[in-house]
GROMACS .gro file of C-alpha atoms in nm:
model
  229
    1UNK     CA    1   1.600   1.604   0.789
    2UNK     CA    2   1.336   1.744   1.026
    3UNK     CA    3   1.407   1.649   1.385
    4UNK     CA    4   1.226   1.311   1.471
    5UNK     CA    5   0.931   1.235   1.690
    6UNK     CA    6   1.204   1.074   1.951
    7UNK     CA    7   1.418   1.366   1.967
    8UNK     CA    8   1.104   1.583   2.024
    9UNK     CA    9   1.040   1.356   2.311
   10UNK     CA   10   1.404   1.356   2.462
   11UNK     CA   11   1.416   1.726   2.387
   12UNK     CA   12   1.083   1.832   2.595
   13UNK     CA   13   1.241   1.585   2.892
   14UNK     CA   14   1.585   1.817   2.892
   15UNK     CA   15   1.631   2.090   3.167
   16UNK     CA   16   1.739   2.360   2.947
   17UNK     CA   17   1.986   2.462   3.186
   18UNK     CA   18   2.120   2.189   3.356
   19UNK     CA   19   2.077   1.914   3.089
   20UNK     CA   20   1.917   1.693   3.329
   21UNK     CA   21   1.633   1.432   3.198
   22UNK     CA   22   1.306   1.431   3.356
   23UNK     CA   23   1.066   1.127   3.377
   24UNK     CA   24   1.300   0.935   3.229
   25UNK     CA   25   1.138   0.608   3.229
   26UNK     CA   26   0.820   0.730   3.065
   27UNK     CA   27   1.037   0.928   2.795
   28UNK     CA   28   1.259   0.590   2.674
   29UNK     CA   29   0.909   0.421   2.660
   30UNK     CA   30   0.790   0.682   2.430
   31UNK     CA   31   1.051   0.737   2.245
   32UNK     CA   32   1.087   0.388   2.126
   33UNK     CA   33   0.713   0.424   2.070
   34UNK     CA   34   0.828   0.729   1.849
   35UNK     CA   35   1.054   0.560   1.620
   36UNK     CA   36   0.892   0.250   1.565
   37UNK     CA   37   0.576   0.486   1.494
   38UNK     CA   38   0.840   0.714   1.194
   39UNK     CA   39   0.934   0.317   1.053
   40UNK     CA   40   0.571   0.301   1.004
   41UNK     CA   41   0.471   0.625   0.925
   42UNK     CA   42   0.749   0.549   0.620
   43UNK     CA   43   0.624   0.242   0.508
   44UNK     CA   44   0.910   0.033   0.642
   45UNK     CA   45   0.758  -0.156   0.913
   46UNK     CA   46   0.349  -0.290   0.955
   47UNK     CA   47   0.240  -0.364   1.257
   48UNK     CA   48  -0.058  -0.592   1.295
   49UNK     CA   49  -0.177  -0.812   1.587
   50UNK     CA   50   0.043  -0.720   1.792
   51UNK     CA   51   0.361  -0.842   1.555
   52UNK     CA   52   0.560  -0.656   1.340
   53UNK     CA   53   0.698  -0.694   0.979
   54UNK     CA   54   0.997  -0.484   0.829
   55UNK     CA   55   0.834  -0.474   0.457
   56UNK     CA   56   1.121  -0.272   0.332
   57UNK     CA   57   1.494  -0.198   0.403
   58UNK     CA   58   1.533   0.101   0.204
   59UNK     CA   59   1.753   0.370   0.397
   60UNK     CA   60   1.509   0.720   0.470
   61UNK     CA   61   1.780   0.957   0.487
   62UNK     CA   62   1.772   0.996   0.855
   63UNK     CA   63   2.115   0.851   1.073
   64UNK     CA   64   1.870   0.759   1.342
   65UNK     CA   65   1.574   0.592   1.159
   66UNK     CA   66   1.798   0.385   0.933
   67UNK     CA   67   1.973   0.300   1.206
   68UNK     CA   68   1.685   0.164   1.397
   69UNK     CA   69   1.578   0.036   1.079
   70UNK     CA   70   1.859  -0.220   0.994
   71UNK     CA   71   1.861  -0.317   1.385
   72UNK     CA   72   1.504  -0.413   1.414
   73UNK     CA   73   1.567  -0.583   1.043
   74UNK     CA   74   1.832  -0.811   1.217
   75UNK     CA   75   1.613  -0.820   1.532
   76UNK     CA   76   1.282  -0.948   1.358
   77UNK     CA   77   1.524  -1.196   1.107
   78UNK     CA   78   1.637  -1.400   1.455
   79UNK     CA   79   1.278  -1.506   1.462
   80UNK     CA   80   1.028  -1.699   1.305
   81UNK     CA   81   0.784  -1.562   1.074
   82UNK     CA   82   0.532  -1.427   1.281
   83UNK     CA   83   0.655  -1.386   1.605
   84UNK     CA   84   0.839  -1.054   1.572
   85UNK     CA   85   0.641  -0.900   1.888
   86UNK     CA   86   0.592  -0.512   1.854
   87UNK     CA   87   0.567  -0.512   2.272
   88UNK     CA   88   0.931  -0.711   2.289
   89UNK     CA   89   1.096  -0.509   2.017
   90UNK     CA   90   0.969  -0.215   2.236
   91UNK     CA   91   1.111  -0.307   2.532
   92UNK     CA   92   1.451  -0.355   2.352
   93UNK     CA   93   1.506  -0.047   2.213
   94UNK     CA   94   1.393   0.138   2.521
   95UNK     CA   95   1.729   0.073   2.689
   96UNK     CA   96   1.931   0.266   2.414
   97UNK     CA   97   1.682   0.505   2.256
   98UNK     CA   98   1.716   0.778   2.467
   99UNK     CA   99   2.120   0.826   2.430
  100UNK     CA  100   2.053   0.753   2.094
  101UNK     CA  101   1.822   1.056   2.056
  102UNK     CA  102   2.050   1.266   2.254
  103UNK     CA  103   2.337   1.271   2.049
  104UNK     CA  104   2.152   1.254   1.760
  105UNK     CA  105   2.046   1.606   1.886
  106UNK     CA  106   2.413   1.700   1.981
  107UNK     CA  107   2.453   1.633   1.603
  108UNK     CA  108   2.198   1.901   1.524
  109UNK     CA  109   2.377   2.157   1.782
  110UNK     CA  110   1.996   2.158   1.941
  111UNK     CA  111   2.184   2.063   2.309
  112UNK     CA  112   2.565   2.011   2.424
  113UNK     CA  113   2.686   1.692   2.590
  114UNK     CA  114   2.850   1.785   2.920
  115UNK     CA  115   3.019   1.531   3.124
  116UNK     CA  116   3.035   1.491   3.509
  117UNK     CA  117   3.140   1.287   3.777
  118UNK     CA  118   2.902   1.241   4.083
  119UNK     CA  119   3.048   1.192   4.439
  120UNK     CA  120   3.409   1.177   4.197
  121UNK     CA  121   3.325   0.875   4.094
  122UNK     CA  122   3.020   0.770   3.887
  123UNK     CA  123   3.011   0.947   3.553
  124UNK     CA  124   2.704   1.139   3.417
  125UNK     CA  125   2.627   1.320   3.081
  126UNK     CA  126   2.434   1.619   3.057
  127UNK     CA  127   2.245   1.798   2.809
  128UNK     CA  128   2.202   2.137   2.850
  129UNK     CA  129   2.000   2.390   2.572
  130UNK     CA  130   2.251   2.520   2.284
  131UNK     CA  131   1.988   2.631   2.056
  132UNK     CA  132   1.657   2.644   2.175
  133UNK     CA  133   1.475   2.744   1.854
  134UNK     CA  134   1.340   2.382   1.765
  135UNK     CA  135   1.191   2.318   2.125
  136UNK     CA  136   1.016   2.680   2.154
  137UNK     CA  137   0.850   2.586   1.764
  138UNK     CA  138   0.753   2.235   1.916
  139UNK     CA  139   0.605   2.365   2.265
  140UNK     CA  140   0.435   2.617   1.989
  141UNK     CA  141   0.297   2.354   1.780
  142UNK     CA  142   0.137   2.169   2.109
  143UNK     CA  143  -0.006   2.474   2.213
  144UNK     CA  144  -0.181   2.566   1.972
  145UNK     CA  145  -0.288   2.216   1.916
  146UNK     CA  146  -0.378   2.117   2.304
  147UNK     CA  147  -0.475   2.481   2.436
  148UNK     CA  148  -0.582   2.647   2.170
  149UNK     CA  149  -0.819   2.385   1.955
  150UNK     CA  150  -0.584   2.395   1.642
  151UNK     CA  151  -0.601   2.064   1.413
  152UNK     CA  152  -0.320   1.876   1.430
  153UNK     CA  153  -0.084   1.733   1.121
  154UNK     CA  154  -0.057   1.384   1.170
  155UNK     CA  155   0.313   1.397   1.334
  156UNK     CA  156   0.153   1.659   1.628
  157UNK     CA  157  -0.095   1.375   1.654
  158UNK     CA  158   0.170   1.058   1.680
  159UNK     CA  159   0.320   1.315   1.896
  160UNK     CA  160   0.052   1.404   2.125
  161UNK     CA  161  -0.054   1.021   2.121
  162UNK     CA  162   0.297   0.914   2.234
  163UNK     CA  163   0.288   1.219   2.525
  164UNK     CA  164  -0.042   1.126   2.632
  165UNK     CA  165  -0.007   0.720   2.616
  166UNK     CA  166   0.337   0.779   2.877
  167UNK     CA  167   0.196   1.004   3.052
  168UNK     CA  168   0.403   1.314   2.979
  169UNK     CA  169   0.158   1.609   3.006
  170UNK     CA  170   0.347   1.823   3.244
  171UNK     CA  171   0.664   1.745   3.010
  172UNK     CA  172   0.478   1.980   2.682
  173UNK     CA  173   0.326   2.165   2.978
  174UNK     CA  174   0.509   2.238   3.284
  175UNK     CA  175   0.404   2.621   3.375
  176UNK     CA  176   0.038   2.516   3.267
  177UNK     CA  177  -0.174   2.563   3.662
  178UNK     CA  178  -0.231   2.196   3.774
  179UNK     CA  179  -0.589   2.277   3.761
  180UNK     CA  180  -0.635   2.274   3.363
  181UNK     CA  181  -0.455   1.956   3.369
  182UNK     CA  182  -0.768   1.758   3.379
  183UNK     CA  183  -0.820   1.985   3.032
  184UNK     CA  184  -0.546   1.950   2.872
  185UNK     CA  185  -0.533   1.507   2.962
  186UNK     CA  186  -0.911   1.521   2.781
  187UNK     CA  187  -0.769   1.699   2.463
  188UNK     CA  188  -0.512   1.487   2.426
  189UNK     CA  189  -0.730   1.151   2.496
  190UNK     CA  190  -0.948   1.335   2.218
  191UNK     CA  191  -0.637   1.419   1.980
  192UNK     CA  192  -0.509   1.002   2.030
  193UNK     CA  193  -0.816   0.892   1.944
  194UNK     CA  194  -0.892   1.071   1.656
  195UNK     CA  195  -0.884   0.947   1.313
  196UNK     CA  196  -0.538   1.079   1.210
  197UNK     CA  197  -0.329   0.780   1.145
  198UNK     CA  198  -0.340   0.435   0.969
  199UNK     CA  199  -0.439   0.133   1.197
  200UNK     CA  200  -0.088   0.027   1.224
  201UNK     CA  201   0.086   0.334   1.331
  202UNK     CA  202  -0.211   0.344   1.596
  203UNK     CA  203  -0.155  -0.029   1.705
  204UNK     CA  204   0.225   0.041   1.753
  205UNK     CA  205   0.154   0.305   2.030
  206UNK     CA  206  -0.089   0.070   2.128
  207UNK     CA  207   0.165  -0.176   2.193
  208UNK     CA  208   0.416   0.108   2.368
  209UNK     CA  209   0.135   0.176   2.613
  210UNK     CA  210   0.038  -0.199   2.730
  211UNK     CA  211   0.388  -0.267   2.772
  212UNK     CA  212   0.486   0.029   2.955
  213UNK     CA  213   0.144  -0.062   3.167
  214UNK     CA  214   0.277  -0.427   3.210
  215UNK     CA  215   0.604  -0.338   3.311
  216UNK     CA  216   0.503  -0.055   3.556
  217UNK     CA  217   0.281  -0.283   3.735
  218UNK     CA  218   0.492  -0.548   3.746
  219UNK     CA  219   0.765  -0.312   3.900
  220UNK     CA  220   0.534  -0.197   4.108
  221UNK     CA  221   0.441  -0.527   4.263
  222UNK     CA  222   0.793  -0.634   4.308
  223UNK     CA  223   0.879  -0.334   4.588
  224UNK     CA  224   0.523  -0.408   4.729
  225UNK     CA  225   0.608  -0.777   4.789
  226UNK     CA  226   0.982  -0.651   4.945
  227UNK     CA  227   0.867  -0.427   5.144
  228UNK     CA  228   0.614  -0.634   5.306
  229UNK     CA  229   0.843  -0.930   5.295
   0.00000   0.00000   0.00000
């Protein structure tokens, strides 16, 4: 199965060397963006209004989608008709998707789980490069897509969508001069705009942004009020 739009994510926010994650936060957001997107994208889940309907249960033949599948099945069958949130499910899955992703792509011998013990004491899993074909054809594909003017196939869109909603430029871009950033930010804004997706795929990042937004800020105010306080 090809490698999904949340292991692309989780792969671009790996050191290749040390296995460490970078933006972290901004990557679980999007990644959970990223699968929920894939359930739609497969005609498993609609989202509309800002709710969200699993029309069918039928396993895709990915380990990770169906298993996000049956979970936000059970998740959305707790609640009355209707009131399946896309923002709540969101900030669910956030917690776990990242993990998920990465041993999904230990699975796929794309990275190695290495395990550590900071100070001695506090365990930490690493995830350094073991084959780094996949992420040089990604980087590739957003290249020629962001820098070079290339039309994207509707997953480089979700994908460039997702990178652009959290914020995650410098993760497809890192040894791009900060001075084309403001270029490469427009060409993305252009690409997640476009026309390249069904309403409901659309509305699902939607909802990954605004609650990413909501929580930030709300973060945000919290340290402002104890620092002052």
């Amino acid at each position: 199965m090809p490698v999904t739009l949340a292991e692309e994510l989780v792969l671009l926010s790996l050191d290749d060397e040390s296995g460490a994650p970078k933006e972290g936060t901004n990557t679980a957001w999007a990644a959970a963006g990223g699968l929920l997107a894939e359930l739609v994208l497969a005609g498993r889940v609609e989202v509309a209004d800002g709710r969200l309907t699993v029309t069918d249960r039928t396993p895709i033949g990915d380990p990770l989608l169906d298993g996000r599948l049956e979970r936000l099945a059970e998740w959305a069958g707790k609640r009355r008709p209707g009131r399946a949130k896309a923002a709540d499910w969101l900030a669910k899955d956030r917690s776990t998707v990242v993990r998920d992703a990465e041993q999904r792509l230990c699975e796929r011998g794309l990275v190695r789980e290495e395990r550590h013990r900071v100070l001695g004491l506090f365990p930490v899993r690493l995830y350094p490069e073991a084959d780094g074909s996949v992420e040089r054809a990604l980087r590739g594909r957003l290249a020629a897509v962001v820098l070079d003017g290339a039309d994207p196939d509707q997953r480089t869109a979700v994908l460039i969508a997702l990178l652009h909603s959290a914020r995650l430029h410098r993760l497809a871009f890192p040894a791009l001069p900060r001075q084309q950033g403001k270029q490469v930010r427009a060409r993305c804004a252009e690409i997640a705009e476009g026309d390249w997706a069904g309403e409901s795929v659309r509305e699902a990042i939607r909802n990954m942004q605004a609650t990413m937004v909501a929580v930030i800020t709300a973060a945000t105010a919290a340290s402002t009020v104890a620092a002052t306080g």
